[in-house]
Amino acid sequence: MAFELMDPTGALKVSATRVAARLKDVKGVRLGLLDNGKTNAVKFLNMVGEILVRTYGVGQVKMFHKDTLAKPAAREVLEAL
């Protein structure tokens, strides 16, 4: 599957990007979750992580945090993810 992304800021520039292949199974995988800074996001994501470990056998869940809700995550955070 491929998506076409269009930049709405002016000049028309279209690029195609492929979606990562789906995993056949998540048992034992390492999962990174990004807290976007919204109220209760950490609480919610911790619950999601626990469910994925308990129900689907995810091996490890690591939480990452953005500095602020209004800005993208820092480059170091994205690279770690």
Coordinates of C-alpha atoms in Angstrom, one line a residue:
M1 CA 0.0 0.0 0.0
A2 CA 1.3 3.5 -0.8
F3 CA 0.1 6.9 0.2
E4 CA 0.5 10.1 -1.7
L5 CA 1.3 13.1 0.4
M6 CA 0.7 16.7 -0.8
D7 CA 2.2 19.8 0.7
P8 CA -0.7 22.4 1.2
T9 CA 1.7 25.3 1.7
G10 CA 1.9 26.4 -1.9
A11 CA 4.0 24.7 -4.6
L12 CA 2.6 21.4 -5.6
K13 CA 5.0 18.7 -4.7
V14 CA 3.7 15.1 -4.6
S15 CA 5.7 12.2 -3.2
A16 CA 4.7 8.6 -2.6
T17 CA 5.6 6.8 0.6
R18 CA 5.2 3.2 1.4
V19 CA 3.7 1.9 4.6
A20 CA 5.9 -0.4 6.7
A21 CA 5.1 -4.1 6.3
R22 CA 2.8 -5.5 8.9
L23 CA 4.2 -7.9 11.5
K24 CA 2.8 -11.4 11.5
D25 CA 2.9 -11.5 15.3
V26 CA 3.7 -9.1 18.1
K27 CA 4.9 -11.7 20.6
G28 CA 8.2 -10.6 22.1
V29 CA 8.5 -7.3 20.1
R30 CA 9.7 -4.1 21.6
L31 CA 7.1 -1.3 21.5
G32 CA 7.7 2.4 21.8
L33 CA 4.7 4.6 22.8
L34 CA 4.9 8.4 22.5
D35 CA 3.2 10.6 25.1
N36 CA 2.0 13.6 23.3
G37 CA 1.6 15.7 26.4
K38 CA -2.2 15.7 26.5
T39 CA -4.0 15.3 29.8
N40 CA -4.0 11.6 30.9
A41 CA -2.0 10.5 27.9
V42 CA 0.6 8.7 30.1
K43 CA -2.1 6.9 32.1
F44 CA -3.9 5.9 28.9
L45 CA -0.7 4.7 27.1
N46 CA 0.4 2.8 30.2
M47 CA -2.9 0.9 30.2
V48 CA -2.6 0.2 26.4
G49 CA 1.0 -1.1 26.9
E50 CA -0.1 -3.4 29.8
I51 CA -3.0 -4.8 27.6
L52 CA -0.6 -5.4 24.7
V53 CA 1.8 -7.2 27.0
R54 CA -0.8 -9.3 28.8
T55 CA -3.1 -10.1 25.8
Y56 CA -0.8 -10.2 22.8
G57 CA 2.6 -11.0 24.4
V58 CA 4.4 -7.8 23.5
G59 CA 7.9 -8.3 25.0
Q60 CA 8.8 -4.8 26.2
V61 CA 7.1 -1.4 26.2
K62 CA 9.1 1.8 26.5
M63 CA 7.4 5.2 27.0
F64 CA 8.8 8.3 25.2
H65 CA 7.7 11.9 25.9
K66 CA 7.3 15.1 23.9
D67 CA 8.4 18.3 25.5
T68 CA 5.2 20.1 24.6
L69 CA 1.9 19.4 23.0
A70 CA 2.2 22.1 20.4
K71 CA 5.5 21.0 18.8
P72 CA 6.8 17.8 17.2
A73 CA 8.8 15.4 19.3
A74 CA 12.5 16.2 19.5
R75 CA 14.8 14.5 16.9
E76 CA 16.4 12.4 19.6
V77 CA 13.0 11.1 20.7
L78 CA 12.0 10.2 17.1
E79 CA 15.4 8.5 16.4
A80 CA 15.0 6.5 19.7
L81 CA 11.6 5.4 18.6

